[in-house]
JSON list of C-alpha atoms in Angstrom, two decimals:
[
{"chain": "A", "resi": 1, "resn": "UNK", "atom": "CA", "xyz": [106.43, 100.77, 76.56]},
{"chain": "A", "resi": 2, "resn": "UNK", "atom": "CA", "xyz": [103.53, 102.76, 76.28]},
{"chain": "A", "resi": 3, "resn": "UNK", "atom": "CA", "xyz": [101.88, 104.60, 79.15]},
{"chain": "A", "resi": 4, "resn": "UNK", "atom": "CA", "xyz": [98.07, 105.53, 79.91]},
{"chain": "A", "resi": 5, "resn": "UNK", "atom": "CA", "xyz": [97.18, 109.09, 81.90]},
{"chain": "A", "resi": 6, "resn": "UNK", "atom": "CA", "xyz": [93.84, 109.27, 83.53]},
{"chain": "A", "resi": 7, "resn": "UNK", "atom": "CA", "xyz": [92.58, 112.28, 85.40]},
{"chain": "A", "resi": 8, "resn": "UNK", "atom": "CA", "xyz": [90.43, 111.69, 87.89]},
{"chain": "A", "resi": 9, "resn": "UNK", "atom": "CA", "xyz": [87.70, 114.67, 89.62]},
{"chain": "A", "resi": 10, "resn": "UNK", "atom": "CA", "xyz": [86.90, 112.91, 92.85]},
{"chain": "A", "resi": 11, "resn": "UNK", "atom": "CA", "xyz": [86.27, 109.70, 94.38]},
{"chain": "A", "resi": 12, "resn": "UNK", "atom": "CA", "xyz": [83.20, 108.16, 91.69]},
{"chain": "A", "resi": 13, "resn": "UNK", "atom": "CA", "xyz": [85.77, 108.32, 89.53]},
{"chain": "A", "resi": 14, "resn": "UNK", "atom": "CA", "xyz": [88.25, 106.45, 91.28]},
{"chain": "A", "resi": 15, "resn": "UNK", "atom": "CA", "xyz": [85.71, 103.83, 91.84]},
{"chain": "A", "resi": 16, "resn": "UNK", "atom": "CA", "xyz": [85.10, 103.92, 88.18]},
{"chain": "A", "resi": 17, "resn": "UNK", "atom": "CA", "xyz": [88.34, 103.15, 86.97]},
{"chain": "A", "resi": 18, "resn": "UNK", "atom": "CA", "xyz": [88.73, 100.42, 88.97]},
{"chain": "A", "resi": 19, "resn": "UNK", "atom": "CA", "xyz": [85.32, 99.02, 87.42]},
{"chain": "A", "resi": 20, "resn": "UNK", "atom": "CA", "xyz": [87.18, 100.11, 84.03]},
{"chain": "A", "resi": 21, "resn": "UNK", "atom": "CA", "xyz": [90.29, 97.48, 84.73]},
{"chain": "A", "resi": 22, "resn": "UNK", "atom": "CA", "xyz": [88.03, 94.82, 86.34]},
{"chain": "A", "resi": 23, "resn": "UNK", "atom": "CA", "xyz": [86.48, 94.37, 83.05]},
{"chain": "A", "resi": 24, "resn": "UNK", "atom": "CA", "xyz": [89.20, 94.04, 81.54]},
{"chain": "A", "resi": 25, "resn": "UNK", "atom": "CA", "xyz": [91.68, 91.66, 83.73]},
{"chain": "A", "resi": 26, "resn": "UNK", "atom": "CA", "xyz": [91.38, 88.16, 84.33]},
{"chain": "A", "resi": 27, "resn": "UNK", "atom": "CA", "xyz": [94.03, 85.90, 86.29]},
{"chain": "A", "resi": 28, "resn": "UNK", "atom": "CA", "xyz": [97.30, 85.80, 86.55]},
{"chain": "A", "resi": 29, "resn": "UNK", "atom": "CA", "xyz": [97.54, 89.31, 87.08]},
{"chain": "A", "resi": 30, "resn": "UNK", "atom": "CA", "xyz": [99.53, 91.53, 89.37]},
{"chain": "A", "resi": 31, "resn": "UNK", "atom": "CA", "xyz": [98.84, 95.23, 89.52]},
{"chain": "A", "resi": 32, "resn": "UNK", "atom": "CA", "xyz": [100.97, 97.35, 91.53]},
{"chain": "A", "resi": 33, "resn": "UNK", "atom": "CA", "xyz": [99.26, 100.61, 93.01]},
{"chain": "A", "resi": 34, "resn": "UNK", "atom": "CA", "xyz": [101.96, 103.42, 94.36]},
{"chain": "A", "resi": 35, "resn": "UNK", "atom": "CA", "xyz": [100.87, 106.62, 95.61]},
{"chain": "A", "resi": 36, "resn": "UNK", "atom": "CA", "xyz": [100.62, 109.17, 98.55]},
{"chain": "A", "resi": 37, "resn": "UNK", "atom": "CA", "xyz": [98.47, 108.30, 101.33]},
{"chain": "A", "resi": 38, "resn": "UNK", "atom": "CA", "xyz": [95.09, 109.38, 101.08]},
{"chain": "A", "resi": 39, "resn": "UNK", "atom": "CA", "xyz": [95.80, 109.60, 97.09]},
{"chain": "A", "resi": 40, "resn": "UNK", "atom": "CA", "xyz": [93.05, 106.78, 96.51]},
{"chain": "A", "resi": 41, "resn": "UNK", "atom": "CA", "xyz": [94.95, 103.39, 95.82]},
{"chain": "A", "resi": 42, "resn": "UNK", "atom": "CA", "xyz": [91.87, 101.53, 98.15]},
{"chain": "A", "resi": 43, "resn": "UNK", "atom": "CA", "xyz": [89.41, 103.45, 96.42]},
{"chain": "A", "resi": 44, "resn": "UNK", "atom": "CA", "xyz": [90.46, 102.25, 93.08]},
{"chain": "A", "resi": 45, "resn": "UNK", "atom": "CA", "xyz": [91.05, 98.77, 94.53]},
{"chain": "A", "resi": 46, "resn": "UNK", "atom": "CA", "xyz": [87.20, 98.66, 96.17]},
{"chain": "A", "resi": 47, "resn": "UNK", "atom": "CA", "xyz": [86.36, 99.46, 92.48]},
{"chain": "A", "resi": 48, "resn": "UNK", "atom": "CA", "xyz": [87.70, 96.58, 90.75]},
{"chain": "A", "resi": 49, "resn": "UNK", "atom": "CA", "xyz": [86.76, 94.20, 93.73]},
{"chain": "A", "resi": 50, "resn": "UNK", "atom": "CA", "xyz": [83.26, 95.28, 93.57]},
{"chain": "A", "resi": 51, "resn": "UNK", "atom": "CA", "xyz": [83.08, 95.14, 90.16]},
{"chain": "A", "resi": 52, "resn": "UNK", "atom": "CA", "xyz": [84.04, 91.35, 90.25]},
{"chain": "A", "resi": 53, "resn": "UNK", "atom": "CA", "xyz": [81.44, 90.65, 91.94]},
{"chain": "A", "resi": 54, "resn": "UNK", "atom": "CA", "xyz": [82.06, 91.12, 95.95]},
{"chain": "A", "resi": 55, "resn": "UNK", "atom": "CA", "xyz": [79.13, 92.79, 97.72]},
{"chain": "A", "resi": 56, "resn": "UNK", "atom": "CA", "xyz": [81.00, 93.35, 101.03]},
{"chain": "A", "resi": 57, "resn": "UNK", "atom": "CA", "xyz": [82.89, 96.78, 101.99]},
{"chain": "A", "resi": 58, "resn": "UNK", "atom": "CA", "xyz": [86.59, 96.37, 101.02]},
{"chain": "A", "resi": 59, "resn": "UNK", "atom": "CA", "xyz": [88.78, 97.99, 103.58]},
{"chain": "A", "resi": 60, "resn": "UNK", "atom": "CA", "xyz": [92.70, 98.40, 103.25]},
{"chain": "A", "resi": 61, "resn": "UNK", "atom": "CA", "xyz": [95.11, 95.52, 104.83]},
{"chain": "A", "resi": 62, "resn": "UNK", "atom": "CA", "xyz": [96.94, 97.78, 105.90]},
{"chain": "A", "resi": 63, "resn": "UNK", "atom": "CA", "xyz": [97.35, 95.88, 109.69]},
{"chain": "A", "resi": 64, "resn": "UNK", "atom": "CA", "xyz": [96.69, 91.85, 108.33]},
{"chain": "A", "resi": 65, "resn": "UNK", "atom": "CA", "xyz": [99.01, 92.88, 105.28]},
{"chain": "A", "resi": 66, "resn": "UNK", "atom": "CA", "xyz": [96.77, 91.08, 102.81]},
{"chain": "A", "resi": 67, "resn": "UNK", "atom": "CA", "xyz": [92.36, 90.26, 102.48]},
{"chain": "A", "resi": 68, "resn": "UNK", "atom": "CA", "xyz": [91.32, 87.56, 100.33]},
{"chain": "A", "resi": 69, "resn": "UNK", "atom": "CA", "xyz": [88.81, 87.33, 98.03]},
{"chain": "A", "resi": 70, "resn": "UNK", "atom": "CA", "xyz": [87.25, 84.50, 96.72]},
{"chain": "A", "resi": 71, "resn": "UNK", "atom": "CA", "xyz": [85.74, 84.89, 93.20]},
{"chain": "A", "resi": 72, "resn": "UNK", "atom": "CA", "xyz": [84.65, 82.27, 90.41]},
{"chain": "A", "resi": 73, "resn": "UNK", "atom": "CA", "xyz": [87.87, 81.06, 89.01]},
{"chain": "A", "resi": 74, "resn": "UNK", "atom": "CA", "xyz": [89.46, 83.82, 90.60]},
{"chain": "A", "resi": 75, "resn": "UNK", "atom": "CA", "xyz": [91.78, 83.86, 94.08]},
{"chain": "A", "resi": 76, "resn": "UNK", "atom": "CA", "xyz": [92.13, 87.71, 94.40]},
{"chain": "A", "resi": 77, "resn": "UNK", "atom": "CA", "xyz": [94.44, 88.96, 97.24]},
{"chain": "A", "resi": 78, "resn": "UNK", "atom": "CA", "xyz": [94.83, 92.71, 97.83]},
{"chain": "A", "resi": 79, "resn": "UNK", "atom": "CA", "xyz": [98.11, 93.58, 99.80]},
{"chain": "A", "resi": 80, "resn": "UNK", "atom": "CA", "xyz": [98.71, 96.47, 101.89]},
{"chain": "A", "resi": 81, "resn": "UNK", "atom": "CA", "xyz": [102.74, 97.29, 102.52]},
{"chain": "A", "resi": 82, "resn": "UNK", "atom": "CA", "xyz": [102.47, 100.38, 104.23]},
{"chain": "A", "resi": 83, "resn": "UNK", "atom": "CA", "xyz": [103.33, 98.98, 107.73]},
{"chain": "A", "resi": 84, "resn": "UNK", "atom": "CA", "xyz": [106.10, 96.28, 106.66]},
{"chain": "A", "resi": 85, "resn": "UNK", "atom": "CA", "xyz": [109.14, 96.88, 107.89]},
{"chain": "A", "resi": 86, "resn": "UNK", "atom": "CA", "xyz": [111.70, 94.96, 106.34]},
{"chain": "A", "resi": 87, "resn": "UNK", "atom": "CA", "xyz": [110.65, 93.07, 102.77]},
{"chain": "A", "resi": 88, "resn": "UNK", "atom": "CA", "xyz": [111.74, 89.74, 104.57]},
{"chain": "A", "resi": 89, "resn": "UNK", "atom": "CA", "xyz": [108.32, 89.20, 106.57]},
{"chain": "A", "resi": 90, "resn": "UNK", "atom": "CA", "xyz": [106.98, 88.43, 103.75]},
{"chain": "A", "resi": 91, "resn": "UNK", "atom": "CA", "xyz": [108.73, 85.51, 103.27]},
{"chain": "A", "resi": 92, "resn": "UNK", "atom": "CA", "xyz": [107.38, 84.50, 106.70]},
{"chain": "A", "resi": 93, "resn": "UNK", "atom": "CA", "xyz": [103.83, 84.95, 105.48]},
{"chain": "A", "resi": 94, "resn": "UNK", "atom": "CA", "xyz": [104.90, 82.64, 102.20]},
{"chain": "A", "resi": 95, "resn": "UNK", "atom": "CA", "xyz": [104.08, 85.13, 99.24]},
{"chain": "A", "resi": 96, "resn": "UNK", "atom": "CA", "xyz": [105.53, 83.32, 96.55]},
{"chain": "A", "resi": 97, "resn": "UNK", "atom": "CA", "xyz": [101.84, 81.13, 97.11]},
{"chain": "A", "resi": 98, "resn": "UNK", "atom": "CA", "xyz": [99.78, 83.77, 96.46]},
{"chain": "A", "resi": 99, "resn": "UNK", "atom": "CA", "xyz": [100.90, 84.28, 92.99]},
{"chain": "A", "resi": 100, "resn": "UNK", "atom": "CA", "xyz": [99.52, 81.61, 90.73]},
{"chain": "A", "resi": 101, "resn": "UNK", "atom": "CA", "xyz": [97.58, 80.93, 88.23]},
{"chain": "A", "resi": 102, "resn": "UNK", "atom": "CA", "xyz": [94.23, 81.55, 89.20]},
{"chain": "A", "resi": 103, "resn": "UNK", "atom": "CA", "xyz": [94.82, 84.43, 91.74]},
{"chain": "A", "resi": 104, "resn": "UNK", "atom": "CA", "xyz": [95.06, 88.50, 90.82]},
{"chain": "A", "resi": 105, "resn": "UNK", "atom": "CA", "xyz": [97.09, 90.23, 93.47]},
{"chain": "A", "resi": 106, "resn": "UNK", "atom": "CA", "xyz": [96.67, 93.82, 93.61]},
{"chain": "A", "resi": 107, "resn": "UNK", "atom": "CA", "xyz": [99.32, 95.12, 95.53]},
{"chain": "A", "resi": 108, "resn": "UNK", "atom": "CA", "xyz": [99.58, 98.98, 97.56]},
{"chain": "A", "resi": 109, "resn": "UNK", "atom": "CA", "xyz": [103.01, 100.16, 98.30]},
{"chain": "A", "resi": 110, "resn": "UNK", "atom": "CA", "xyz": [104.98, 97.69, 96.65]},
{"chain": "A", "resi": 111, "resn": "UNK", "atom": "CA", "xyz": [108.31, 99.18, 96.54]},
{"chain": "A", "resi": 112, "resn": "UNK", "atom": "CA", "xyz": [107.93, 98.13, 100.68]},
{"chain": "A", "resi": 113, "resn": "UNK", "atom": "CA", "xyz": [107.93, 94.77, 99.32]},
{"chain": "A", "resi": 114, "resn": "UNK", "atom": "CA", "xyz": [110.98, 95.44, 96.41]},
{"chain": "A", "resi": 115, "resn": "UNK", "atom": "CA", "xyz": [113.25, 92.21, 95.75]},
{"chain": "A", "resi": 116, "resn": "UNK", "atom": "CA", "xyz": [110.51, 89.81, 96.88]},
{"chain": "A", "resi": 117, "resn": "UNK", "atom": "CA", "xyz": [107.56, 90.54, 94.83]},
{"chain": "A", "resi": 118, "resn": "UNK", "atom": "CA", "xyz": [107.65, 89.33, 91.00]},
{"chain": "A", "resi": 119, "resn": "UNK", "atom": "CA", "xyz": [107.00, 91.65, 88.20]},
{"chain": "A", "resi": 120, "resn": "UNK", "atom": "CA", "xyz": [103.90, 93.69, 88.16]},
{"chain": "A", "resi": 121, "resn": "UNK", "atom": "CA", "xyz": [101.61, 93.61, 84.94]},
{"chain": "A", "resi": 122, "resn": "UNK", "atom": "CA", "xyz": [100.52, 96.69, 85.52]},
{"chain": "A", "resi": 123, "resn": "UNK", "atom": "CA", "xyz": [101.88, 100.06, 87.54]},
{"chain": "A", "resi": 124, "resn": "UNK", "atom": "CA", "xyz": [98.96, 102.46, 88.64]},
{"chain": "A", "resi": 125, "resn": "UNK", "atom": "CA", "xyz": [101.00, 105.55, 90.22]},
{"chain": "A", "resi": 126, "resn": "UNK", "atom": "CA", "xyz": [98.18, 108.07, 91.37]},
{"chain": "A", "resi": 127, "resn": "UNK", "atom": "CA", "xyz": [99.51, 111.55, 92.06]},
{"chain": "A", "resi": 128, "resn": "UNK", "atom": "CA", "xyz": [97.78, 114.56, 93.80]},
{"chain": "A", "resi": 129, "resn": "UNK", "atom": "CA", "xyz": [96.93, 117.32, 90.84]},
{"chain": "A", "resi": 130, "resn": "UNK", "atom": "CA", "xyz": [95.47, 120.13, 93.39]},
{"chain": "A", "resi": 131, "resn": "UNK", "atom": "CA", "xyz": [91.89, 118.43, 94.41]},
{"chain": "A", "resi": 132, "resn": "UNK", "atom": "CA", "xyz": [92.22, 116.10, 91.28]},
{"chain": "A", "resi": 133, "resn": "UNK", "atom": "CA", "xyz": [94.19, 112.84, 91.07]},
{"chain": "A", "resi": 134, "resn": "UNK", "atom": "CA", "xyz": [96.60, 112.43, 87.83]},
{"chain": "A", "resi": 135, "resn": "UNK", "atom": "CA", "xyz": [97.43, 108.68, 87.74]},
{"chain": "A", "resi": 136, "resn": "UNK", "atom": "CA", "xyz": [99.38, 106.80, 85.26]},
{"chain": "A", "resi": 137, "resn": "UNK", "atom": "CA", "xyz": [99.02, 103.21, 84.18]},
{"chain": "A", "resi": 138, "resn": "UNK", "atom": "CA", "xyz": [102.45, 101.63, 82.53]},
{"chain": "A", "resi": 139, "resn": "UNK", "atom": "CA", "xyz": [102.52, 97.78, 81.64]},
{"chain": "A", "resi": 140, "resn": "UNK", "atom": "CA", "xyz": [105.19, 95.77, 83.40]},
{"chain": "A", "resi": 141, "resn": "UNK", "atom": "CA", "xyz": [104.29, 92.83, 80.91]},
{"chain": "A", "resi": 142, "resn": "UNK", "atom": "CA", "xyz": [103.10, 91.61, 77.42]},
{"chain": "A", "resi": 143, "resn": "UNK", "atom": "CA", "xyz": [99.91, 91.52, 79.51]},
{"chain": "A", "resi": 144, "resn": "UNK", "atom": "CA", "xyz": [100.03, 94.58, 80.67]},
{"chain": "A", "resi": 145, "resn": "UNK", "atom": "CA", "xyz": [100.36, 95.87, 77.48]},
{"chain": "A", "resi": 146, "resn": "UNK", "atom": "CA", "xyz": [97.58, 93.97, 76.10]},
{"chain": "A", "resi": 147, "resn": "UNK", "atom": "CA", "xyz": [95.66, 95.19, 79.10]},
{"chain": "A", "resi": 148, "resn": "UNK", "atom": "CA", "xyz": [96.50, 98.84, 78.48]},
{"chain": "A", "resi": 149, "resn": "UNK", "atom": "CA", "xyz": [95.38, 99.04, 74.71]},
{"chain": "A", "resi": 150, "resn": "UNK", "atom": "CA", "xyz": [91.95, 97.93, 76.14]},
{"chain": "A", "resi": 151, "resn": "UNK", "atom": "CA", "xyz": [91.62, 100.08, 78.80]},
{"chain": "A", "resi": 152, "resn": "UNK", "atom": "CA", "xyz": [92.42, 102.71, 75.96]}
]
Protein backbone atom coordinates (compact mmCIF):
# COMPACT_ATOMS: atom_id res chain seq x y z
CA UNK A 1 0.00 0.00 0.00
CA UNK A 2 0.72 3.36 -0.79
CA UNK A 3 2.00 5.94 1.69
CA UNK A 4 1.47 9.88 1.97
CA UNK A 5 4.55 12.27 3.45
CA UNK A 6 3.57 15.62 4.73
CA UNK A 7 6.00 18.14 6.12
CA UNK A 8 4.81 20.23 8.44
CA UNK A 9 6.65 24.06 9.56
CA UNK A 10 4.95 24.57 12.87
CA UNK A 11 1.85 24.17 14.69
CA UNK A 12 -0.92 26.09 11.91
CA UNK A 13 0.05 23.49 10.00
CA UNK A 14 -0.61 20.76 12.18
CA UNK A 15 -3.96 22.20 12.78
CA UNK A 16 -4.36 22.32 9.10
CA UNK A 17 -3.93 18.89 8.30
CA UNK A 18 -6.16 17.79 10.62
CA UNK A 19 -8.85 20.21 8.92
CA UNK A 20 -7.37 18.45 5.62
CA UNK A 21 -8.58 14.72 6.91
CA UNK A 22 -11.78 16.03 8.59
CA UNK A 23 -13.00 16.86 5.24
CA UNK A 24 -12.38 14.04 4.04
CA UNK A 25 -13.49 11.17 6.71
CA UNK A 26 -16.79 10.24 7.67
CA UNK A 27 -17.74 7.22 10.12
CA UNK A 28 -16.58 4.21 10.70
CA UNK A 29 -13.21 5.35 10.84
CA UNK A 30 -10.25 4.62 13.05
CA UNK A 31 -7.09 6.65 12.71
CA UNK A 32 -4.18 5.72 14.67
CA UNK A 33 -1.72 8.69 15.60
CA UNK A 34 1.99 7.41 16.87
CA UNK A 35 4.61 9.76 17.64
CA UNK A 36 7.07 11.31 20.24
CA UNK A 37 5.65 13.33 22.88
CA UNK A 38 5.35 16.81 22.20
CA UNK A 39 5.55 15.72 18.29
CA UNK A 40 1.87 17.14 17.77
CA UNK A 41 -0.59 14.05 17.65
CA UNK A 42 -3.32 16.50 19.87
CA UNK A 43 -2.59 19.26 17.71
CA UNK A 44 -3.53 17.40 14.65
CA UNK A 45 -6.42 15.77 16.53
CA UNK A 46 -7.86 19.49 17.79
CA UNK A 47 -7.70 20.08 13.97
CA UNK A 48 -9.97 17.56 12.72
CA UNK A 49 -12.32 17.94 15.84
CA UNK A 50 -12.66 21.54 15.23
CA UNK A 51 -13.09 21.21 11.85
CA UNK A 52 -16.22 18.94 12.47
CA UNK A 53 -17.73 21.30 13.97
CA UNK A 54 -16.78 21.43 17.94
CA UNK A 55 -16.23 24.97 19.22
CA UNK A 56 -14.78 23.89 22.61
CA UNK A 57 -10.83 23.53 23.36
CA UNK A 58 -9.87 19.85 22.79
CA UNK A 59 -7.37 18.76 25.35
CA UNK A 60 -5.54 15.26 25.35
CA UNK A 61 -7.17 12.19 27.47
CA UNK A 62 -4.32 11.47 28.45
CA UNK A 63 -5.66 10.89 32.45
CA UNK A 64 -9.73 9.84 31.49
CA UNK A 65 -8.10 7.68 28.58
CA UNK A 66 -10.79 8.76 26.13
CA UNK A 67 -13.23 12.48 25.48
CA UNK A 68 -16.26 12.16 23.55
CA UNK A 69 -17.59 14.08 21.07
CA UNK A 70 -20.88 14.31 19.94
CA UNK A 71 -21.33 15.39 16.27
CA UNK A 72 -24.35 15.06 13.70
CA UNK A 73 -24.35 11.47 12.76
CA UNK A 74 -21.10 11.23 14.18
CA UNK A 75 -19.94 9.56 17.84
CA UNK A 76 -16.23 10.70 17.75
CA UNK A 77 -14.01 9.40 20.64
CA UNK A 78 -10.36 10.49 20.83
CA UNK A 79 -8.18 8.06 23.00
CA UNK A 80 -5.14 8.84 24.80
CA UNK A 81 -2.81 5.51 25.72
CA UNK A 82 0.05 7.12 27.03
CA UNK A 83 -0.67 6.26 30.73
CA UNK A 84 -2.19 2.59 30.24
CA UNK A 85 -0.41 0.17 31.68
CA UNK A 86 -1.31 -3.10 30.61
CA UNK A 87 -3.70 -3.29 27.19
CA UNK A 88 -6.24 -5.28 29.45
CA UNK A 89 -7.89 -2.07 31.16
CA UNK A 90 -9.30 -1.49 28.33
CA UNK A 91 -11.37 -4.24 28.36
CA UNK A 92 -12.58 -2.91 31.74
CA UNK A 93 -13.59 0.35 30.14
CA UNK A 94 -15.54 -1.90 27.25
CA UNK A 95 -13.76 -0.63 23.97
CA UNK A 96 -15.07 -2.98 21.65
CA UNK A 97 -18.45 -0.31 22.10
CA UNK A 98 -16.83 2.48 20.96
CA UNK A 99 -16.18 1.17 17.58
CA UNK A 100 -19.32 1.17 15.51
CA UNK A 101 -20.85 2.38 12.94
CA UNK A 102 -21.48 5.82 13.50
CA UNK A 103 -18.42 6.67 15.75
CA UNK A 104 -14.64 7.82 14.40
CA UNK A 105 -12.09 6.94 17.02
CA UNK A 106 -8.93 8.66 16.71
CA UNK A 107 -6.59 6.95 18.72
CA UNK A 108 -2.79 8.39 20.31
CA UNK A 109 -0.35 5.77 21.24
CA UNK A 110 -2.00 2.83 20.07
CA UNK A 111 0.63 0.30 20.11
CA UNK A 112 -0.20 0.80 24.29
CA UNK A 113 -3.39 -0.61 23.33
CA UNK A 114 -1.83 -3.56 20.66
CA UNK A 115 -3.99 -6.92 20.59
CA UNK A 116 -7.17 -5.13 21.72
CA UNK A 117 -7.75 -2.41 19.33
CA UNK A 118 -9.10 -3.44 15.69
CA UNK A 119 -7.39 -2.36 12.59
CA UNK A 120 -6.69 1.24 12.03
CA UNK A 121 -7.85 2.90 8.63
CA UNK A 122 -5.38 5.11 8.76
CA UNK A 123 -1.61 5.36 10.50
CA UNK A 124 -0.43 9.08 11.04
CA UNK A 125 3.31 8.54 12.45
CA UNK A 126 4.65 12.21 13.03
CA UNK A 127 8.41 12.36 13.45
CA UNK A 128 10.65 15.29 14.67
CA UNK A 129 12.68 16.70 11.35
CA UNK A 130 14.89 19.41 13.41
CA UNK A 131 12.03 22.21 14.26
CA UNK A 132 9.80 20.65 11.46
CA UNK A 133 7.51 17.60 11.82
CA UNK A 134 7.83 14.81 8.88
CA UNK A 135 4.67 12.65 9.30
CA UNK A 136 3.50 9.84 7.24
CA UNK A 137 -0.03 8.72 6.55
CA UNK A 138 -0.30 4.76 5.42
CA UNK A 139 -3.88 3.16 4.98
CA UNK A 140 -4.60 0.19 7.20
CA UNK A 141 -7.83 -0.39 4.99
CA UNK A 142 -9.65 -0.19 1.56
CA UNK A 143 -10.80 2.99 3.34
CA UNK A 144 -7.85 4.15 4.15
CA UNK A 145 -6.75 3.91 0.88
CA UNK A 146 -9.65 5.59 -0.54
CA UNK A 147 -9.04 8.20 2.11
CA UNK A 148 -5.40 8.68 1.17
CA UNK A 149 -5.90 9.29 -2.69
CA UNK A 150 -8.13 12.23 -1.48
CA UNK A 151 -6.08 13.67 0.87
CA UNK A 152 -3.54 13.53 -2.15
Amino acid sequence: MTSVKVYLENEQDTVELGKRLAAIISPPLMINLSGELGAGKTTLSRGLIQALGHKGSVKSPTYALVEPYEFDNIDLYHFDLYRLSDPEELEFMGIRDYFTEKSICIVEWPERGHGLLPEADISVQINYVGERREVEIVPGSDKGLQLLSKLK
